[in-house]
Short mmCIF file of C-alpha atoms in Angstrom, two decimals:
data_model
loop_
_atom_site.label_atom_id
_atom_site.label_comp_id
_atom_site.label_asym_id
_atom_site.label_seq_id
_atom_site.Cartn_x
_atom_site.Cartn_y
_atom_site.Cartn_z
CA PRO A 1 -37.52 -46.97 5.67
CA GLU A 2 -36.86 -46.65 1.94
CA ASP A 3 -40.48 -47.33 0.94
CA ASN A 4 -41.63 -44.52 3.24
CA TRP A 5 -39.32 -41.78 2.01
CA LYS A 6 -39.76 -42.72 -1.63
CA ALA A 7 -43.54 -42.64 -1.32
CA ASN A 8 -43.90 -39.63 1.01
CA GLU A 9 -40.69 -37.70 0.28
CA VAL A 10 -38.56 -36.52 3.22
CA GLY A 11 -39.95 -33.98 5.65
CA ILE A 12 -37.63 -31.15 6.63
CA ARG A 13 -38.06 -28.07 8.81
CA ARG A 14 -37.78 -24.63 7.27
CA ASN A 15 -34.71 -23.31 9.07
CA GLY A 16 -36.17 -19.91 9.83
CA ASP A 17 -35.63 -19.84 13.59
CA TYR A 18 -32.79 -18.42 15.67
CA ASP A 19 -30.85 -21.38 17.04
CA ASP A 20 -27.56 -19.49 16.72
CA GLY A 21 -28.85 -16.66 18.94
CA ASN A 22 -28.38 -14.01 16.26
CA ALA A 23 -30.98 -11.47 15.16
CA SER A 24 -31.24 -12.89 11.64
CA ARG A 25 -32.86 -16.20 10.74
CA ASP A 26 -30.63 -19.27 10.68
CA TRP A 27 -30.96 -19.82 6.94
CA TRP A 28 -29.04 -16.57 6.34
CA SER A 29 -26.06 -17.80 8.36
CA GLY A 30 -23.30 -20.21 7.40
CA THR A 31 -21.71 -20.08 10.84
CA ALA A 32 -21.61 -23.24 12.92
CA SER A 33 -23.97 -23.19 15.90
CA ALA A 34 -24.13 -25.67 18.78
CA GLY A 35 -27.87 -24.98 19.04
CA GLU A 36 -28.70 -25.86 15.43
CA ASP A 37 -31.31 -28.67 15.30
CA ASP A 38 -33.19 -28.33 12.01
CA LEU A 39 -30.93 -30.14 9.51
CA ILE A 40 -31.70 -33.63 8.22
CA ARG A 41 -28.99 -36.30 8.02
CA LEU A 42 -28.41 -37.94 4.64
CA ASP A 43 -26.05 -40.92 4.22
CA ILE A 44 -24.56 -41.51 0.77
CA ASP A 45 -23.29 -45.05 0.11
CA ILE A 46 -21.36 -45.84 -3.06
CA ILE A 47 -19.20 -48.67 -4.44
CA PRO A 48 -15.95 -47.22 -5.86
CA ALA A 49 -15.12 -48.81 -9.22
CA SER A 50 -12.50 -48.20 -11.88
CA GLY A 51 -13.76 -45.92 -14.66
CA ILE A 52 -16.86 -44.89 -12.71
CA GLU A 53 -17.52 -41.60 -10.98
CA TYR A 54 -20.44 -40.55 -8.82
CA ARG A 55 -21.95 -37.07 -8.82
CA LEU A 56 -24.48 -35.48 -6.48
CA LYS A 57 -26.59 -32.83 -8.18
CA THR A 58 -29.96 -31.14 -8.64
CA THR A 59 -31.67 -29.67 -11.67
CA ASP A 60 -32.79 -26.67 -9.58
CA SER A 61 -30.56 -23.68 -10.31
CA GLN A 62 -31.35 -22.09 -6.93
CA PRO A 63 -32.44 -24.97 -4.69
CA ALA A 64 -34.34 -24.20 -1.48
CA VAL A 65 -32.23 -26.90 0.21
CA ARG A 66 -28.53 -26.57 0.92
CA LEU A 67 -26.39 -29.62 1.62
CA ARG A 68 -23.73 -29.24 4.31
CA ASN A 69 -20.91 -31.30 5.78
CA SER A 70 -21.99 -30.73 9.40
CA LYS A 71 -25.34 -30.88 11.17
CA LEU A 72 -24.27 -27.68 12.93
CA LYS A 73 -23.48 -25.99 9.58
CA GLY A 74 -20.26 -24.00 9.18
CA GLY A 75 -18.10 -23.71 6.06
CA ASN A 76 -19.32 -23.61 2.47
CA PRO A 77 -22.34 -25.64 1.33
CA ILE A 78 -21.83 -28.51 -1.12
CA ASN A 79 -22.28 -27.39 -4.73
CA THR A 80 -25.10 -29.37 -6.35
CA THR A 81 -25.92 -27.16 -9.34
CA GLY A 82 -24.69 -27.82 -12.88
CA ASN A 83 -22.60 -30.99 -12.90
CA GLY A 84 -22.77 -31.14 -9.11
CA THR A 85 -20.05 -32.52 -6.85
CA ILE A 86 -18.02 -35.73 -7.26
CA ILE A 87 -18.55 -38.17 -4.40
CA ALA A 88 -15.51 -40.45 -4.11
CA LEU A 89 -16.30 -42.28 -0.85
CA ASP A 90 -19.23 -42.98 1.46
CA LYS A 91 -20.27 -39.70 2.99
CA THR A 92 -22.66 -38.29 5.59
CA ILE A 93 -24.08 -34.86 4.82
CA TYR A 94 -26.90 -32.69 6.16
CA ALA A 95 -29.78 -30.97 4.37
CA GLU A 96 -30.98 -27.48 5.35
CA TYR A 97 -34.19 -25.85 4.09
CA ILE A 98 -33.41 -22.18 3.48
CA SER A 99 -36.70 -20.69 2.30
CA SER A 100 -40.10 -19.66 3.64
CA GLY A 101 -41.68 -21.25 0.58
CA ASN A 102 -43.03 -24.70 -0.12
CA ASN A 103 -40.74 -25.96 -2.89
CA HIS A 104 -39.97 -29.65 -3.15
CA VAL A 105 -36.27 -30.15 -3.90
CA THR A 106 -34.93 -33.32 -5.53
CA PHE A 107 -31.30 -34.41 -5.40
CA GLU A 108 -29.87 -37.11 -7.63
CA LEU A 109 -26.86 -39.35 -7.08
CA VAL A 110 -25.66 -40.38 -10.54
CA ALA A 111 -23.19 -43.08 -11.58
CA ILE A 112 -21.27 -42.00 -14.72
CA ILE A 113 -18.85 -43.79 -17.06
CA SER A 114 -15.85 -41.47 -16.84
CA ALA A 115 -14.57 -42.06 -20.38
CA THR A 116 -17.87 -41.27 -22.13
CA GLY A 117 -19.83 -39.22 -19.58
CA GLN A 118 -22.74 -41.62 -19.94
CA GLU A 119 -25.08 -41.81 -16.96
CA PHE A 120 -26.11 -45.41 -16.36
CA TYR A 121 -27.63 -45.42 -12.89
CA SER A 122 -29.18 -42.88 -10.54
CA GLU A 123 -31.07 -42.59 -7.26
CA GLU A 124 -33.25 -39.65 -6.23
CA ILE A 125 -34.37 -38.21 -2.92
CA THR A 126 -36.83 -35.34 -2.49
CA PHE A 127 -37.15 -33.01 0.48
CA ARG A 128 -40.28 -31.00 1.27
CA PRO A 129 -40.98 -28.73 4.23
CA PHE A 130 -43.23 -29.76 7.10
CA GLU A 131 -46.66 -28.13 7.20
CA SER A 132 -47.64 -29.42 10.65
CA VAL A 133 -46.17 -30.03 14.10
CA THR A 134 -47.42 -32.54 16.67
CA ASP A 135 -46.91 -32.67 20.43
CA ALA A 136 -47.59 -36.04 22.08
CA PHE A 137 -47.60 -36.58 25.85
CA VAL A 138 -46.82 -39.75 27.79
CA GLY A 139 -48.68 -40.65 30.97
CA GLU A 140 -47.60 -40.32 34.59
CA HIS A 141 -44.38 -42.15 35.53
CA SER A 142 -43.53 -42.75 31.84
CA THR A 143 -40.48 -41.18 30.23
CA ALA A 144 -40.73 -39.15 27.04
CA GLY A 145 -38.71 -41.02 24.43
CA GLY A 146 -38.52 -44.14 26.57
CA ASN A 147 -39.79 -47.68 26.12
CA ASN A 148 -43.52 -46.95 26.18
CA SER A 149 -46.30 -47.04 23.62
CA VAL A 150 -46.68 -43.25 23.24
CA SER A 151 -42.98 -42.82 22.49
CA GLN A 152 -43.06 -45.72 20.04
CA TRP A 153 -46.12 -44.24 18.32
CA VAL A 154 -44.18 -41.00 17.92
CA ARG A 155 -41.26 -42.87 16.34
CA ASN A 156 -43.61 -44.52 13.87
CA GLN A 157 -45.09 -41.15 12.83
CA LEU A 158 -41.58 -39.76 12.31
CA LEU A 159 -40.85 -42.65 9.96
CA ASP A 160 -44.09 -41.88 8.12
CA GLY A 161 -43.01 -38.28 7.50
CA TYR A 162 -44.55 -36.20 10.30
CA ASP A 163 -42.76 -33.72 12.58
CA VAL A 164 -43.77 -35.22 15.93
CA HIS A 165 -42.33 -34.49 19.38
CA VAL A 166 -42.82 -36.46 22.57
CA PHE A 167 -43.04 -34.75 25.97
CA ASP A 168 -43.48 -35.57 29.64
CA ASP A 169 -47.03 -35.15 30.93
CA GLY A 170 -45.92 -32.60 33.55
CA HIS A 171 -47.59 -34.38 36.48
CA ASP A 172 -44.39 -35.93 37.86
CA TRP A 173 -43.44 -32.86 39.85
CA TRP A 174 -39.92 -34.13 40.56
CA GLN A 175 -39.13 -34.22 36.85
CA SER A 176 -38.73 -31.44 34.30
CA ASP A 177 -41.96 -29.68 33.37
CA ASP A 178 -42.45 -30.12 29.63
CA CYS A 179 -45.99 -28.82 30.07
CA ASP A 180 -47.14 -27.50 33.44
CA GLU A 181 -50.73 -27.02 34.62
CA TRP A 182 -50.83 -23.62 32.87
CA GLY A 183 -49.75 -25.16 29.54
CA GLU A 184 -46.29 -23.55 29.78
CA GLY A 185 -42.99 -25.24 28.96
CA PRO A 186 -40.96 -26.77 26.11
CA ALA A 187 -44.07 -28.31 24.48
CA LEU A 188 -45.58 -24.84 24.04
CA ASP A 189 -42.22 -23.41 22.96
CA GLU A 190 -41.89 -26.03 20.21
CA ILE A 191 -45.28 -25.12 18.78
CA ALA A 192 -44.63 -21.37 19.00
CA ASN A 193 -41.28 -21.79 17.23
CA ALA A 194 -42.86 -23.91 14.50
CA ILE A 195 -45.63 -21.37 13.83
CA ASN A 196 -43.54 -18.21 14.17
CA ASN A 197 -40.37 -19.33 12.42
CA ARG A 198 -40.85 -22.54 10.43
CA GLY A 199 -43.98 -21.79 8.39
CA VAL A 200 -46.15 -24.42 10.12
CA THR A 201 -49.91 -23.88 9.87
CA GLN A 202 -51.33 -27.03 11.53
CA ILE A 203 -51.07 -28.30 15.11
CA ALA A 204 -51.93 -31.77 16.41
CA LEU A 205 -52.00 -32.77 20.09
CA VAL A 206 -52.10 -36.32 21.48
CA GLY A 207 -52.07 -37.42 25.11
CA TYR A 208 -52.52 -40.48 27.32
CA SER A 209 -53.65 -40.38 30.97
CA HIS A 210 -52.33 -37.17 32.59
CA GLY A 211 -50.85 -36.48 29.15
CA GLY A 212 -54.44 -36.06 27.98
CA GLY A 213 -54.89 -33.43 30.66
CA SER A 214 -51.74 -31.77 29.31
CA VAL A 215 -53.34 -31.68 25.86
CA TYR A 216 -56.28 -29.73 27.29
CA ASN A 217 -54.00 -27.39 29.25
CA LEU A 218 -51.84 -26.70 26.21
CA SER A 219 -54.87 -26.12 23.99
CA LYS A 220 -56.24 -23.63 26.50
CA ARG A 221 -52.85 -21.89 26.74
CA LEU A 222 -52.76 -21.53 22.96
CA TYR A 223 -56.34 -20.27 22.86
CA TYR A 224 -55.66 -17.57 25.45
CA ASP A 225 -52.18 -16.68 24.18
CA GLY A 226 -51.49 -13.07 25.21
CA GLN A 227 -54.80 -12.81 27.09
CA THR A 228 -56.03 -12.97 30.69
CA THR A 229 -58.34 -15.75 31.85
CA MET A 230 -59.37 -17.68 34.94
CA TRP A 231 -57.43 -20.92 35.34
CA TYR A 232 -58.02 -23.38 38.20
CA GLY A 233 -59.35 -20.51 40.31
CA VAL A 234 -56.44 -18.19 39.47
CA ASN A 235 -56.65 -15.19 37.15
CA ARG A 236 -53.62 -15.41 34.88
CA THR A 237 -52.23 -13.24 32.09
CA GLN A 238 -50.52 -15.32 29.40
CA GLU A 239 -47.36 -14.13 27.68
CA ASP A 240 -47.93 -13.46 23.97
CA LYS A 241 -45.95 -16.26 22.28
CA ILE A 242 -47.59 -16.62 18.86
CA ASN A 243 -46.89 -13.74 16.51
CA ASN A 244 -50.10 -11.83 15.84
CA ASN A 245 -49.69 -12.08 12.06
CA LYS A 246 -49.57 -15.88 12.15
CA THR A 247 -52.62 -18.05 11.53
CA TYR A 248 -52.89 -21.75 12.32
CA THR A 249 -55.44 -24.45 13.05
CA VAL A 250 -55.56 -27.15 15.69
CA SER A 251 -56.38 -29.78 13.10
CA PHE A 252 -56.43 -32.86 15.36
CA THR A 253 -56.47 -33.69 19.06
CA SER A 254 -56.73 -37.03 20.82
CA TYR A 255 -57.26 -38.37 24.34
CA ILE A 256 -56.53 -41.91 25.47
CA ASP A 257 -58.03 -42.40 28.95
CA ALA A 258 -57.38 -38.72 29.64
CA ILE A 259 -57.06 -37.57 33.28
CA GLU A 260 -57.24 -33.95 34.42
CA ASN A 261 -53.75 -32.61 35.03
CA TYR A 262 -53.11 -30.01 37.69
CA GLN A 263 -51.25 -30.11 40.97
CA TYR A 264 -54.15 -31.06 43.23
CA THR A 265 -56.16 -33.19 40.83
CA SER A 266 -58.18 -36.04 42.31
CA GLY A 267 -57.72 -38.16 39.22
CA ASP A 268 -60.96 -37.17 37.52
CA PRO A 269 -61.29 -37.93 33.80
CA GLU A 270 -60.54 -35.05 31.45
CA ILE A 271 -63.75 -34.77 29.47
CA ARG A 272 -63.47 -31.18 28.19
CA LYS A 273 -62.81 -30.93 24.49
CA PRO A 274 -59.46 -29.23 23.74
CA LEU A 275 -60.07 -25.60 22.82
CA SER A 276 -60.13 -24.76 19.08
CA SER A 277 -59.79 -28.43 18.09
CA ASN A 278 -61.26 -29.06 14.64
CA TYR A 279 -61.39 -32.84 15.11
CA HIS A 280 -61.16 -34.68 18.42
CA LEU A 281 -60.74 -38.43 18.96
CA ASN A 282 -61.33 -39.75 22.48
CA GLN A 283 -60.78 -43.40 23.45
CA TYR A 284 -61.44 -44.47 27.02
CA GLN A 285 -62.46 -47.26 29.41
CA THR A 286 -64.36 -47.39 32.71
CA ASN A 287 -63.34 -50.82 33.99
CA GLY A 288 -61.15 -49.67 36.86
CA LEU A 289 -62.01 -48.07 40.19
CA LEU A 290 -59.35 -45.40 39.74
CA TYR A 291 -58.09 -43.61 36.64
CA VAL A 292 -60.81 -44.14 34.10
CA GLY A 293 -61.61 -41.96 31.13
CA GLY A 294 -64.90 -40.47 30.10
CA SER A 295 -66.88 -39.20 27.13
CA THR A 296 -65.62 -35.86 25.83
CA ILE A 297 -68.17 -33.02 25.82
CA GLY A 298 -68.17 -29.91 23.66
CA GLY A 299 -69.09 -28.68 20.22
CA GLY A 300 -67.77 -29.57 16.78
CA ILE A 301 -66.44 -32.93 15.66
CA ILE A 302 -65.91 -35.35 18.56
CA ILE A 303 -65.45 -39.10 18.17
CA ASN A 304 -65.95 -40.90 21.49
CA VAL A 305 -64.95 -44.57 21.51
CA ASN A 306 -65.80 -46.44 24.71
CA ARG A 307 -63.44 -49.42 25.00
CA THR A 308 -64.97 -50.70 28.26
CA ASN A 309 -66.47 -53.90 26.85
CA GLN A 310 -63.60 -54.67 24.47
CA LEU A 311 -62.03 -58.11 24.63
CA PRO A 312 -59.56 -58.62 26.13
CA THR A 313 -60.68 -56.28 28.91
CA LEU A 314 -58.77 -53.01 28.94
CA TYR A 315 -57.77 -51.04 32.01
CA HIS A 316 -56.03 -47.70 32.46
CA MET A 317 -52.56 -49.24 32.40
CA THR A 318 -53.23 -51.43 29.33
CA ILE A 319 -55.40 -49.32 27.03
CA ILE A 320 -52.39 -47.45 25.65
CA ASP A 321 -50.76 -50.72 24.56
CA ASP A 322 -53.78 -52.08 22.70
CA TYR A 323 -53.36 -52.53 18.93
CA THR A 324 -56.90 -51.44 18.01
CA VAL A 325 -56.57 -48.26 20.09
CA LEU A 326 -53.24 -47.33 18.48
CA PHE A 327 -54.46 -48.29 15.00
CA LEU A 328 -57.47 -45.96 15.26
CA LEU A 329 -55.27 -43.18 16.66
CA THR A 330 -52.85 -43.52 13.73
CA PHE A 331 -55.61 -43.70 11.11
CA GLU A 332 -57.44 -40.60 12.38
CA PHE A 333 -54.23 -38.65 13.01
CA GLN A 334 -52.88 -39.28 9.52
CA SER A 335 -56.29 -38.58 7.96
CA GLN A 336 -56.49 -35.14 9.59
CA THR A 337 -52.85 -34.03 9.67
CA ILE A 338 -50.70 -32.85 6.75
CA ARG A 339 -47.28 -34.46 6.50
#
């Protein structure tokens, strides 16, 4: 929404990973790559008029953002320095952040009277790199990205300028394992890529039901990255995924009726605080006979909110849809997480 990106600017990933499979970081390459996924789409809409020309430009002589004609890159970037580039028709382009820094880059679309060179109207958009990454987990039998409250919450945070990803809880064993009982899978890979290659320094984790158990498993996997520890009665050595020279914080974690998540779980509530969490929000209910949450235990900042006596009465299947639950989650998440 226009109000959002004008107020918050537009979040963009530093394109320092290796989506093209080469040994050098993506921002050094102009070659098209089918694996490229870090560019941001920008639609330019104009009204052609006699005697009027439109130019796209920036005042930055060496902008940290390149504009390209394809989301997969390839070809020369669009020239935006000096007088910029004439835009004659509506156009879709893609922005790429090409630096490890933290510069905010503003582009301006200017309407100019051709005969006099007078600028009489302009619109600006500013890109700034993400500082955080968030993994959110749906509950059992829900689909990541589907028509459920966790996926919709993720969409809302994206619109508010956060880099948020939604994953399967990993308990539906017939589906793909986004996060297994050891914390391994695409959810971990996304965080490792963000820290190692995209300059991210903050992590947030959110989970409902068995997705809450996935939050704990993933936090433990991050804590013991590259180390050996006992895990559900098994001594495991974790692959070293986070570069040793990288520092980060788990700035925010949240459970909503969290349930322990491993293959032979009996459905017990997940009450262990996620490891290394600086700030943990736990909302739960105990109205049902099966699948109820519980009060999180551990040190540091923990906010336990018992929704058992809330009206209307909440159960495991309805707590995730409740407005007050989602409002508090959003408020605390945005208070503790950098855009």
